[in-house]
Amino acid sequence: MAKIHIPTPLRQYADKHATVEVNAGTVGEALTGLVSKHPDLRRHLYTDEGKLRAFVNVYLNDEDIRYLQKEGTALKDNDSISIVPSIAGGSQDIDEVANLRIVELNSALPTCCCPACCC
Amino acid sequence: MLKIPQKEYVAIRQHGEETYPHECCGVLLGTADGDERVVTSSARCGNTRVDSPHNRYHIDPKELVRIQREGRDRGEDIVGFYHSHPDHPARWSLTDLEEAHWLGCSYVITSVAKGKADLTNSFELAGDGESQKKFLDEQIQIV
Ligand SMILES: [Zn+2]
């Protein structure tokens, strides 16, 4: 049995489970087992062409499967698989349009309770 | 709504001052209940974007796996992330939206002006998938 750890944003598509156990010989089979148990997860993990989405990192214990044998990586008993969407961004390309859009979306600006600011 | 202890709020703003003029980044852990996320701890991360650290950040997924595991052992989940905008407003950029994938989590941004932490704002990544995700302003409540 391998354990698959589901990241917080995807749990709502996995009946709220934080971990799902599957019987599988490879990482690919484990992920297939996961999406067959929880079909709503499929579109979040895979592209329409059936490839793992680029921003979805899959770790077997502490290793990125891209540096192992990818989805063909063999599983041992008690292995744990972690699905971690990537975290990145930056201040570059600050776009006024983006800021206008957010004002449209939220007529009220957030009330801030920090001691440092005036709002 | 993001509820965060004063101590963590101060810590993430301080992190932005320490890494200035580079962007800082880190993870917020705690519990989530519907639209409310309650932070109980935060974890500093290294910025792997050494090519452009003043206006980009990226957290090594290996670090995330570890933070997620340590959080799990304490009964905490990842509920959000924070980063700084050195000499840029505390507003999400198109880059931030493009590269945000943790739906239902909080993305906290602190503007750091000339080395001093200025405004801190939080945005919830809302939507039901990549094609229609959006950032919504959310209130920060310091507890
Ligand atoms: Zn940013």
PDB file of C-alpha atoms and ligand atoms in Angstrom:
ATOM      1  CA  MET A   1       0.000   0.000   0.000  1.00  0.00           C
ATOM      2  CA  ALA A   2       1.265   3.477  -0.820  1.00  0.00           C
ATOM      3  CA  LYS A   3      -0.020   6.613   0.831  1.00  0.00           C
ATOM      4  CA  ILE A   4      -0.843   9.623  -1.304  1.00  0.00           C
ATOM      5  CA  HIS A   5      -0.898  12.975   0.491  1.00  0.00           C
ATOM      6  CA  ILE A   6      -3.452  15.340  -0.995  1.00  0.00           C
ATOM      7  CA  PRO A   7      -2.683  19.065  -0.751  1.00  0.00           C
ATOM      8  CA  THR A   8      -5.316  21.268   0.905  1.00  0.00           C
ATOM      9  CA  PRO A   9      -6.799  22.751  -2.325  1.00  0.00           C
ATOM     10  CA  LEU A  10      -7.465  19.340  -3.845  1.00  0.00           C
ATOM     11  CA  ARG A  11      -9.097  17.685  -0.851  1.00  0.00           C
ATOM     12  CA  GLN A  12     -12.514  19.023  -1.794  1.00  0.00           C
ATOM     13  CA  TYR A  13     -12.256  16.818  -4.911  1.00  0.00           C
ATOM     14  CA  ALA A  14     -11.215  13.789  -2.845  1.00  0.00           C
ATOM     15  CA  ASP A  15     -14.127  13.613  -0.382  1.00  0.00           C
ATOM     16  CA  LYS A  16     -12.107  15.789   2.029  1.00  0.00           C
ATOM     17  CA  HIS A  17      -9.417  13.137   2.486  1.00  0.00           C
ATOM     18  CA  ALA A  18      -5.932  14.320   3.428  1.00  0.00           C
ATOM     19  CA  THR A  19      -4.425  10.964   2.509  1.00  0.00           C
ATOM     20  CA  VAL A  20      -5.598   8.216   0.205  1.00  0.00           C
ATOM     21  CA  GLU A  21      -4.137   4.719   0.253  1.00  0.00           C
ATOM     22  CA  VAL A  22      -3.810   2.770  -2.959  1.00  0.00           C
ATOM     23  CA  ASN A  23      -2.413  -0.544  -4.045  1.00  0.00           C
ATOM     24  CA  ALA A  24      -0.041   0.117  -6.903  1.00  0.00           C
ATOM     25  CA  GLY A  25       3.282  -0.978  -8.344  1.00  0.00           C
ATOM     26  CA  THR A  26       4.352   2.393  -9.723  1.00  0.00           C
ATOM     27  CA  VAL A  27       3.733   6.071  -9.052  1.00  0.00           C
ATOM     28  CA  GLY A  28       1.722   6.282 -12.284  1.00  0.00           C
ATOM     29  CA  GLU A  29      -0.523   3.405 -11.206  1.00  0.00           C
ATOM     30  CA  ALA A  30      -0.986   5.014  -7.802  1.00  0.00           C
ATOM     31  CA  LEU A  31      -2.122   8.273  -9.400  1.00  0.00           C
ATOM     32  CA  THR A  32      -4.410   6.383 -11.761  1.00  0.00           C
ATOM     33  CA  GLY A  33      -5.846   4.564  -8.752  1.00  0.00           C
ATOM     34  CA  LEU A  34      -6.356   7.891  -7.020  1.00  0.00           C
ATOM     35  CA  VAL A  35      -8.267   9.505  -9.882  1.00  0.00           C
ATOM     36  CA  SER A  36     -10.386   6.425 -10.419  1.00  0.00           C
ATOM     37  CA  LYS A  37     -11.403   6.593  -6.736  1.00  0.00           C
ATOM     38  CA  HIS A  38     -11.909  10.357  -6.977  1.00  0.00           C
ATOM     39  CA  PRO A  39     -12.674  11.242 -10.610  1.00  0.00           C
ATOM     40  CA  ASP A  40     -13.124  14.960  -9.852  1.00  0.00           C
ATOM     41  CA  LEU A  41      -9.382  15.159  -9.204  1.00  0.00           C
ATOM     42  CA  ARG A  42      -8.518  14.236 -12.777  1.00  0.00           C
ATOM     43  CA  ARG A  43      -8.886  17.648 -14.400  1.00  0.00           C
ATOM     44  CA  HIS A  44      -6.860  19.258 -11.604  1.00  0.00           C
ATOM     45  CA  LEU A  45      -3.939  16.873 -12.008  1.00  0.00           C
ATOM     46  CA  TYR A  46      -3.944  16.079 -15.711  1.00  0.00           C
ATOM     47  CA  THR A  47      -4.222  18.068 -18.947  1.00  0.00           C
ATOM     48  CA  ASP A  48      -6.860  17.134 -21.534  1.00  0.00           C
ATOM     49  CA  GLU A  49      -4.111  15.113 -23.233  1.00  0.00           C
ATOM     50  CA  GLY A  50      -3.680  13.032 -20.077  1.00  0.00           C
ATOM     51  CA  LYS A  51      -0.303  14.476 -19.085  1.00  0.00           C
ATOM     52  CA  LEU A  52       0.431  15.589 -15.522  1.00  0.00           C
ATOM     53  CA  ARG A  53       0.033  19.358 -15.407  1.00  0.00           C
ATOM     54  CA  ALA A  54       3.348  21.214 -15.474  1.00  0.00           C
ATOM     55  CA  PHE A  55       2.763  22.922 -12.118  1.00  0.00           C
ATOM     56  CA  VAL A  56       1.854  19.671 -10.355  1.00  0.00           C
ATOM     57  CA  ASN A  57       4.924  18.328  -8.578  1.00  0.00           C
ATOM     58  CA  VAL A  58       4.809  14.711  -7.525  1.00  0.00           C
ATOM     59  CA  TYR A  59       7.247  13.599  -4.847  1.00  0.00           C
ATOM     60  CA  LEU A  60       7.994  10.040  -3.854  1.00  0.00           C
ATOM     61  CA  ASN A  61       9.072  10.430  -0.231  1.00  0.00           C
ATOM     62  CA  ASP A  62      11.584  13.300  -0.643  1.00  0.00           C
ATOM     63  CA  GLU A  63      12.375  12.958  -4.340  1.00  0.00           C
ATOM     64  CA  ASP A  64      10.807  14.638  -7.358  1.00  0.00           C
ATOM     65  CA  ILE A  65       9.632  11.815  -9.651  1.00  0.00           C
ATOM     66  CA  ARG A  66      10.938  13.852 -12.628  1.00  0.00           C
ATOM     67  CA  TYR A  67      14.417  12.918 -11.383  1.00  0.00           C
ATOM     68  CA  LEU A  68      13.478   9.290 -10.758  1.00  0.00           C
ATOM     69  CA  GLN A  69      11.721   7.202 -13.395  1.00  0.00           C
ATOM     70  CA  LYS A  70       8.818   9.640 -13.566  1.00  0.00           C
ATOM     71  CA  GLU A  71       5.430   7.912 -13.468  1.00  0.00           C
ATOM     72  CA  GLY A  72       7.176   4.577 -14.026  1.00  0.00           C
ATOM     73  CA  THR A  73       8.972   4.862 -10.676  1.00  0.00           C
ATOM     74  CA  ALA A  74       8.471   1.647  -8.705  1.00  0.00           C
ATOM     75  CA  LEU A  75       6.811   1.763  -5.293  1.00  0.00           C
ATOM     76  CA  LYS A  76       7.799  -0.080  -2.152  1.00  0.00           C
ATOM     77  CA  ASP A  77       5.520  -0.795   0.768  1.00  0.00           C
ATOM     78  CA  ASN A  78       4.942   2.235   2.998  1.00  0.00           C
ATOM     79  CA  ASP A  79       6.158   4.699   0.384  1.00  0.00           C
ATOM     80  CA  SER A  80       4.489   8.041   0.541  1.00  0.00           C
ATOM     81  CA  ILE A  81       3.593  10.149  -2.452  1.00  0.00           C
ATOM     82  CA  SER A  82       3.054  13.888  -2.071  1.00  0.00           C
ATOM     83  CA  ILE A  83       1.252  16.029  -4.610  1.00  0.00           C
ATOM     84  CA  VAL A  84       2.457  19.632  -4.334  1.00  0.00           C
ATOM     85  CA  PRO A  85       1.305  22.305  -6.773  1.00  0.00           C
ATOM     86  CA  SER A  86       4.089  24.825  -7.342  1.00  0.00           C
ATOM     87  CA  ILE A  87       4.389  28.112  -5.467  1.00  0.00           C
ATOM     88  CA  ALA A  88       5.786  31.048  -7.354  1.00  0.00           C
ATOM     89  CA  GLY A  89       5.058  34.580  -8.464  1.00  0.00           C
ATOM     90  CA  GLY A  90       6.520  38.015  -8.221  1.00  0.00           C
ATOM     91  CA  SER A  91       5.974  41.719  -8.385  1.00  0.00           C
ATOM     92  CA  GLN A  92       7.034  41.911 -12.005  1.00  0.00           C
ATOM     93  CA  ASP A  93       4.371  42.807 -14.573  1.00  0.00           C
ATOM     94  CA  ILE A  94       2.271  44.767 -12.095  1.00  0.00           C
ATOM     95  CA  ASP A  95      -0.592  45.582 -14.342  1.00  0.00           C
ATOM     96  CA  GLU A  96      -3.093  48.323 -13.753  1.00  0.00           C
ATOM     97  CA  VAL A  97      -5.742  46.233 -15.490  1.00  0.00           C
ATOM     98  CA  ALA A  98      -5.324  43.552 -12.856  1.00  0.00           C
ATOM     99  CA  ASN A  99      -5.782  46.066 -10.108  1.00  0.00           C
ATOM    100  CA  LEU A 100      -8.851  47.554 -11.771  1.00  0.00           C
ATOM    101  CA  ARG A 101     -10.341  44.115 -12.134  1.00  0.00           C
ATOM    102  CA  ILE A 102     -10.009  43.448  -8.447  1.00  0.00           C
ATOM    103  CA  VAL A 103     -11.778  46.691  -7.607  1.00  0.00           C
ATOM    104  CA  GLU A 104     -14.634  45.654  -9.891  1.00  0.00           C
ATOM    105  CA  LEU A 105     -14.802  42.262  -8.232  1.00  0.00           C
ATOM    106  CA  ASN A 106     -14.878  43.725  -4.765  1.00  0.00           C
ATOM    107  CA  SER A 107     -16.723  46.966  -4.355  1.00  0.00           C
ATOM    108  CA  ALA A 108     -15.443  47.234  -0.814  1.00  0.00           C
ATOM    109  CA  LEU A 109     -11.742  47.340  -0.118  1.00  0.00           C
ATOM    110  CA  PRO A 110     -10.464  45.129   2.660  1.00  0.00           C
ATOM    111  CA  THR A 111     -10.542  46.616   6.094  1.00  0.00           C
ATOM    112  CA  CYS A 112      -7.154  46.330   7.586  1.00  0.00           C
ATOM    113  CA  CYS A 113      -6.541  46.083  11.270  1.00  0.00           C
ATOM    114  CA  CYS A 114      -2.795  46.379  11.274  1.00  0.00           C
ATOM    115  CA  PRO A 115      -1.451  49.076  13.543  1.00  0.00           C
ATOM    116  CA  ALA A 116       0.823  50.347  10.794  1.00  0.00           C
ATOM    117  CA  CYS A 117      -1.646  51.596   8.254  1.00  0.00           C
ATOM    118  CA  CYS A 118      -4.247  54.270   8.003  1.00  0.00           C
ATOM    119  CA  CYS A 119      -7.272  52.395   6.608  1.00  0.00           C
TER     120      CYS A 119
ATOM    121  CA  MET B   1     -10.932  35.991   6.036  1.00  0.00           C
ATOM    122  CA  LEU B   2      -7.455  35.247   7.302  1.00  0.00           C
ATOM    123  CA  LYS B   3      -6.893  35.138  11.040  1.00  0.00           C
ATOM    124  CA  ILE B   4      -3.262  35.431  12.012  1.00  0.00           C
ATOM    125  CA  PRO B   5      -1.548  35.782  15.391  1.00  0.00           C
ATOM    126  CA  GLN B   6       0.271  39.069  15.932  1.00  0.00           C
ATOM    127  CA  LYS B   7       3.554  37.166  16.314  1.00  0.00           C
ATOM    128  CA  GLU B   8       3.297  35.542  12.876  1.00  0.00           C
ATOM    129  CA  TYR B   9       2.083  38.776  11.288  1.00  0.00           C
ATOM    130  CA  VAL B  10       5.144  40.590  12.601  1.00  0.00           C
ATOM    131  CA  ALA B  11       7.399  37.688  11.561  1.00  0.00           C
ATOM    132  CA  ILE B  12       6.334  37.618   7.909  1.00  0.00           C
ATOM    133  CA  ARG B  13       6.676  41.403   7.591  1.00  0.00           C
ATOM    134  CA  GLN B  14      10.094  41.252   9.204  1.00  0.00           C
ATOM    135  CA  HIS B  15      11.112  38.501   6.781  1.00  0.00           C
ATOM    136  CA  GLY B  16      10.409  40.905   3.899  1.00  0.00           C
ATOM    137  CA  GLU B  17      12.599  43.552   5.506  1.00  0.00           C
ATOM    138  CA  GLU B  18      15.429  41.072   6.035  1.00  0.00           C
ATOM    139  CA  THR B  19      15.519  39.875   2.436  1.00  0.00           C
ATOM    140  CA  TYR B  20      15.049  43.357   0.917  1.00  0.00           C
ATOM    141  CA  PRO B  21      15.749  44.226  -1.919  1.00  0.00           C
ATOM    142  CA  HIS B  22      14.884  40.613  -2.720  1.00  0.00           C
ATOM    143  CA  GLU B  23      11.469  39.017  -2.399  1.00  0.00           C
ATOM    144  CA  CYS B  24      10.915  36.805   0.628  1.00  0.00           C
ATOM    145  CA  CYS B  25       8.527  33.871   0.641  1.00  0.00           C
ATOM    146  CA  GLY B  26       7.068  31.402   3.072  1.00  0.00           C
ATOM    147  CA  VAL B  27       4.195  29.165   4.048  1.00  0.00           C
ATOM    148  CA  LEU B  28       1.263  29.759   6.409  1.00  0.00           C
ATOM    149  CA  LEU B  29       0.013  26.752   8.361  1.00  0.00           C
ATOM    150  CA  GLY B  30      -3.089  26.267  10.409  1.00  0.00           C
ATOM    151  CA  THR B  31      -6.655  25.216   9.885  1.00  0.00           C
ATOM    152  CA  ALA B  32      -9.224  26.089   7.246  1.00  0.00           C
ATOM    153  CA  ASP B  33     -12.959  26.105   7.696  1.00  0.00           C
ATOM    154  CA  GLY B  34     -14.888  27.248   4.655  1.00  0.00           C
ATOM    155  CA  ASP B  35     -13.844  30.814   3.878  1.00  0.00           C
ATOM    156  CA  GLU B  36     -11.966  31.245   7.123  1.00  0.00           C
ATOM    157  CA  ARG B  37      -8.330  30.330   7.427  1.00  0.00           C
ATOM    158  CA  VAL B  38      -6.716  30.420  10.859  1.00  0.00           C
ATOM    159  CA  VAL B  39      -2.931  30.617  10.903  1.00  0.00           C
ATOM    160  CA  THR B  40      -1.167  28.941  13.806  1.00  0.00           C
ATOM    161  CA  SER B  41       2.402  29.014  12.492  1.00  0.00           C
ATOM    162  CA  SER B  42       4.486  30.161   9.560  1.00  0.00           C
ATOM    163  CA  ALA B  43       7.563  28.728   7.885  1.00  0.00           C
ATOM    164  CA  ARG B  44      10.217  30.756   6.125  1.00  0.00           C
ATOM    165  CA  CYS B  45      11.389  29.475   2.757  1.00  0.00           C
ATOM    166  CA  GLY B  46      14.347  30.279   0.579  1.00  0.00           C
ATOM    167  CA  ASN B  47      13.688  32.053  -2.713  1.00  0.00           C
ATOM    168  CA  THR B  48      15.066  29.791  -5.437  1.00  0.00           C
ATOM    169  CA  ARG B  49      14.773  32.502  -8.117  1.00  0.00           C
ATOM    170  CA  VAL B  50      18.386  33.557  -7.783  1.00  0.00           C
ATOM    171  CA  ASP B  51      18.247  34.799 -11.378  1.00  0.00           C
ATOM    172  CA  SER B  52      15.712  37.514 -10.531  1.00  0.00           C
ATOM    173  CA  PRO B  53      15.142  37.607  -6.767  1.00  0.00           C
ATOM    174  CA  HIS B  54      14.104  41.282  -6.642  1.00  0.00           C
ATOM    175  CA  ASN B  55      10.887  40.655  -8.550  1.00  0.00           C
ATOM    176  CA  ARG B  56      10.309  36.902  -8.599  1.00  0.00           C
ATOM    177  CA  TYR B  57       9.959  34.159  -6.055  1.00  0.00           C
ATOM    178  CA  HIS B  58       9.710  30.409  -6.169  1.00  0.00           C
ATOM    179  CA  ILE B  59       9.609  27.929  -3.309  1.00  0.00           C
ATOM    180  CA  ASP B  60      11.465  24.656  -3.777  1.00  0.00           C
ATOM    181  CA  PRO B  61       8.745  21.961  -3.811  1.00  0.00           C
ATOM    182  CA  LYS B  62      11.066  19.759  -1.771  1.00  0.00           C
ATOM    183  CA  GLU B  63      10.900  22.363   0.991  1.00  0.00           C
ATOM    184  CA  LEU B  64       7.102  22.375   0.667  1.00  0.00           C
ATOM    185  CA  VAL B  65       6.931  18.598   1.014  1.00  0.00           C
ATOM    186  CA  ARG B  66       8.933  18.857   4.222  1.00  0.00           C
ATOM    187  CA  ILE B  67       6.867  21.761   5.609  1.00  0.00           C
ATOM    188  CA  GLN B  68       3.661  19.924   4.715  1.00  0.00           C
ATOM    189  CA  ARG B  69       4.881  16.812   6.525  1.00  0.00           C
ATOM    190  CA  GLU B  70       6.040  18.686   9.637  1.00  0.00           C
ATOM    191  CA  GLY B  71       2.721  20.540   9.706  1.00  0.00           C
ATOM    192  CA  ARG B  72       0.813  17.284   9.403  1.00  0.00           C
ATOM    193  CA  ASP B  73       2.678  15.923  12.448  1.00  0.00           C
ATOM    194  CA  ARG B  74       1.470  18.953  14.440  1.00  0.00           C
ATOM    195  CA  GLY B  75      -2.065  18.747  13.072  1.00  0.00           C
ATOM    196  CA  GLU B  76      -1.622  21.778  10.810  1.00  0.00           C
ATOM    197  CA  ASP B  77      -2.442  22.121   7.124  1.00  0.00           C
ATOM    198  CA  ILE B  78      -1.019  24.537   4.581  1.00  0.00           C
ATOM    199  CA  VAL B  79      -3.569  27.361   4.435  1.00  0.00           C
ATOM    200  CA  GLY B  80      -1.613  29.990   2.549  1.00  0.00           C
ATOM    201  CA  PHE B  81       1.627  31.555   1.442  1.00  0.00           C
ATOM    202  CA  TYR B  82       3.299  34.890   1.815  1.00  0.00           C
ATOM    203  CA  HIS B  83       5.790  36.894  -0.182  1.00  0.00           C
ATOM    204  CA  SER B  84       7.037  40.450  -0.397  1.00  0.00           C
ATOM    205  CA  HIS B  85       7.036  43.070  -3.133  1.00  0.00           C
ATOM    206  CA  PRO B  86      10.177  45.161  -2.721  1.00  0.00           C
ATOM    207  CA  ASP B  87       9.312  48.718  -3.782  1.00  0.00           C
ATOM    208  CA  HIS B  88       6.065  47.563  -5.370  1.00  0.00           C
ATOM    209  CA  PRO B  89       2.499  47.785  -4.034  1.00  0.00           C
ATOM    210  CA  ALA B  90       0.949  45.094  -1.845  1.00  0.00           C
ATOM    211  CA  ARG B  91      -1.245  43.991  -4.740  1.00  0.00           C
ATOM    212  CA  TRP B  92      -1.092  40.792  -6.715  1.00  0.00           C
ATOM    213  CA  SER B  93       0.531  40.953 -10.140  1.00  0.00           C
ATOM    214  CA  LEU B  94      -0.455  39.025 -13.244  1.00  0.00           C
ATOM    215  CA  THR B  95       2.622  36.889 -12.596  1.00  0.00           C
ATOM    216  CA  ASP B  96       1.266  36.109  -9.137  1.00  0.00           C
ATOM    217  CA  LEU B  97      -2.095  35.044 -10.554  1.00  0.00           C
ATOM    218  CA  GLU B  98      -0.594  33.044 -13.394  1.00  0.00           C
ATOM    219  CA  GLU B  99       1.640  31.104 -11.008  1.00  0.00           C
ATOM    220  CA  ALA B 100      -0.887  30.598  -8.196  1.00  0.00           C
ATOM    221  CA  HIS B 101      -2.353  27.106  -8.056  1.00  0.00           C
ATOM    222  CA  TRP B 102      -3.453  26.549  -4.458  1.00  0.00           C
ATOM    223  CA  LEU B 103      -7.165  27.245  -4.819  1.00  0.00           C
ATOM    224  CA  GLY B 104      -8.902  28.205  -1.597  1.00  0.00           C
ATOM    225  CA  CYS B 105      -5.642  29.296   0.019  1.00  0.00           C
ATOM    226  CA  SER B 106      -4.537  32.775   1.113  1.00  0.00           C
ATOM    227  CA  TYR B 107      -1.778  34.651  -0.678  1.00  0.00           C
ATOM    228  CA  VAL B 108      -0.401  37.373   1.574  1.00  0.00           C
ATOM    229  CA  ILE B 109       1.671  40.160   0.033  1.00  0.00           C
ATOM    230  CA  THR B 110       3.690  42.745   1.938  1.00  0.00           C
ATOM    231  CA  SER B 111       5.072  45.764   0.166  1.00  0.00           C
ATOM    232  CA  VAL B 112       8.513  46.668   1.405  1.00  0.00           C
ATOM    233  CA  ALA B 113       9.387  50.275   0.638  1.00  0.00           C
ATOM    234  CA  LYS B 114      13.075  51.140   0.873  1.00  0.00           C
ATOM    235  CA  GLY B 115      13.657  48.272   3.258  1.00  0.00           C
ATOM    236  CA  LYS B 116      10.690  48.995   5.552  1.00  0.00           C
ATOM    237  CA  ALA B 117       7.562  46.797   5.564  1.00  0.00           C
ATOM    238  CA  ASP B 118       4.589  48.892   4.466  1.00  0.00           C
ATOM    239  CA  LEU B 119       1.129  47.454   3.722  1.00  0.00           C
ATOM    240  CA  THR B 120       0.252  43.784   4.051  1.00  0.00           C
ATOM    241  CA  ASN B 121      -2.759  42.518   2.083  1.00  0.00           C
ATOM    242  CA  SER B 122      -4.256  39.083   1.669  1.00  0.00           C
ATOM    243  CA  PHE B 123      -5.958  37.571  -1.349  1.00  0.00           C
ATOM    244  CA  GLU B 124      -7.862  34.333  -1.568  1.00  0.00           C
ATOM    245  CA  LEU B 125      -7.272  32.306  -4.696  1.00  0.00           C
ATOM    246  CA  ALA B 126     -10.874  31.535  -5.632  1.00  0.00           C
ATOM    247  CA  GLY B 127     -12.442  29.512  -8.417  1.00  0.00           C
ATOM    248  CA  ASP B 128     -13.019  25.926  -9.352  1.00  0.00           C
ATOM    249  CA  GLY B 129     -10.046  25.371 -11.589  1.00  0.00           C
ATOM    250  CA  GLU B 130      -7.167  26.824 -13.559  1.00  0.00           C
ATOM    251  CA  SER B 131      -9.328  28.326 -16.292  1.00  0.00           C
ATOM    252  CA  GLN B 132     -11.380  30.537 -14.004  1.00  0.00           C
ATOM    253  CA  LYS B 133      -9.208  31.178 -10.976  1.00  0.00           C
ATOM    254  CA  LYS B 134      -9.126  34.689  -9.552  1.00  0.00           C
ATOM    255  CA  PHE B 135      -7.794  36.568  -6.550  1.00  0.00           C
ATOM    256  CA  LEU B 136     -10.350  38.033  -4.151  1.00  0.00           C
ATOM    257  CA  ASP B 137      -9.472  40.623  -1.540  1.00  0.00           C
ATOM    258  CA  GLU B 138      -9.806  39.158   1.918  1.00  0.00           C
ATOM    259  CA  GLN B 139      -9.731  40.667   5.368  1.00  0.00           C
ATOM    260  CA  ILE B 140      -6.778  40.030   7.639  1.00  0.00           C
ATOM    261  CA  GLN B 141      -7.691  39.789  11.282  1.00  0.00           C
ATOM    262  CA  ILE B 142      -4.820  39.871  13.727  1.00  0.00           C
ATOM    263  CA  VAL B 143      -5.600  37.712  16.725  1.00  0.00           C
TER     264      VAL B 143
HETATM  265 ZN    ZN C   1       3.848  38.987  -5.945  1.00  0.00          ZN
END
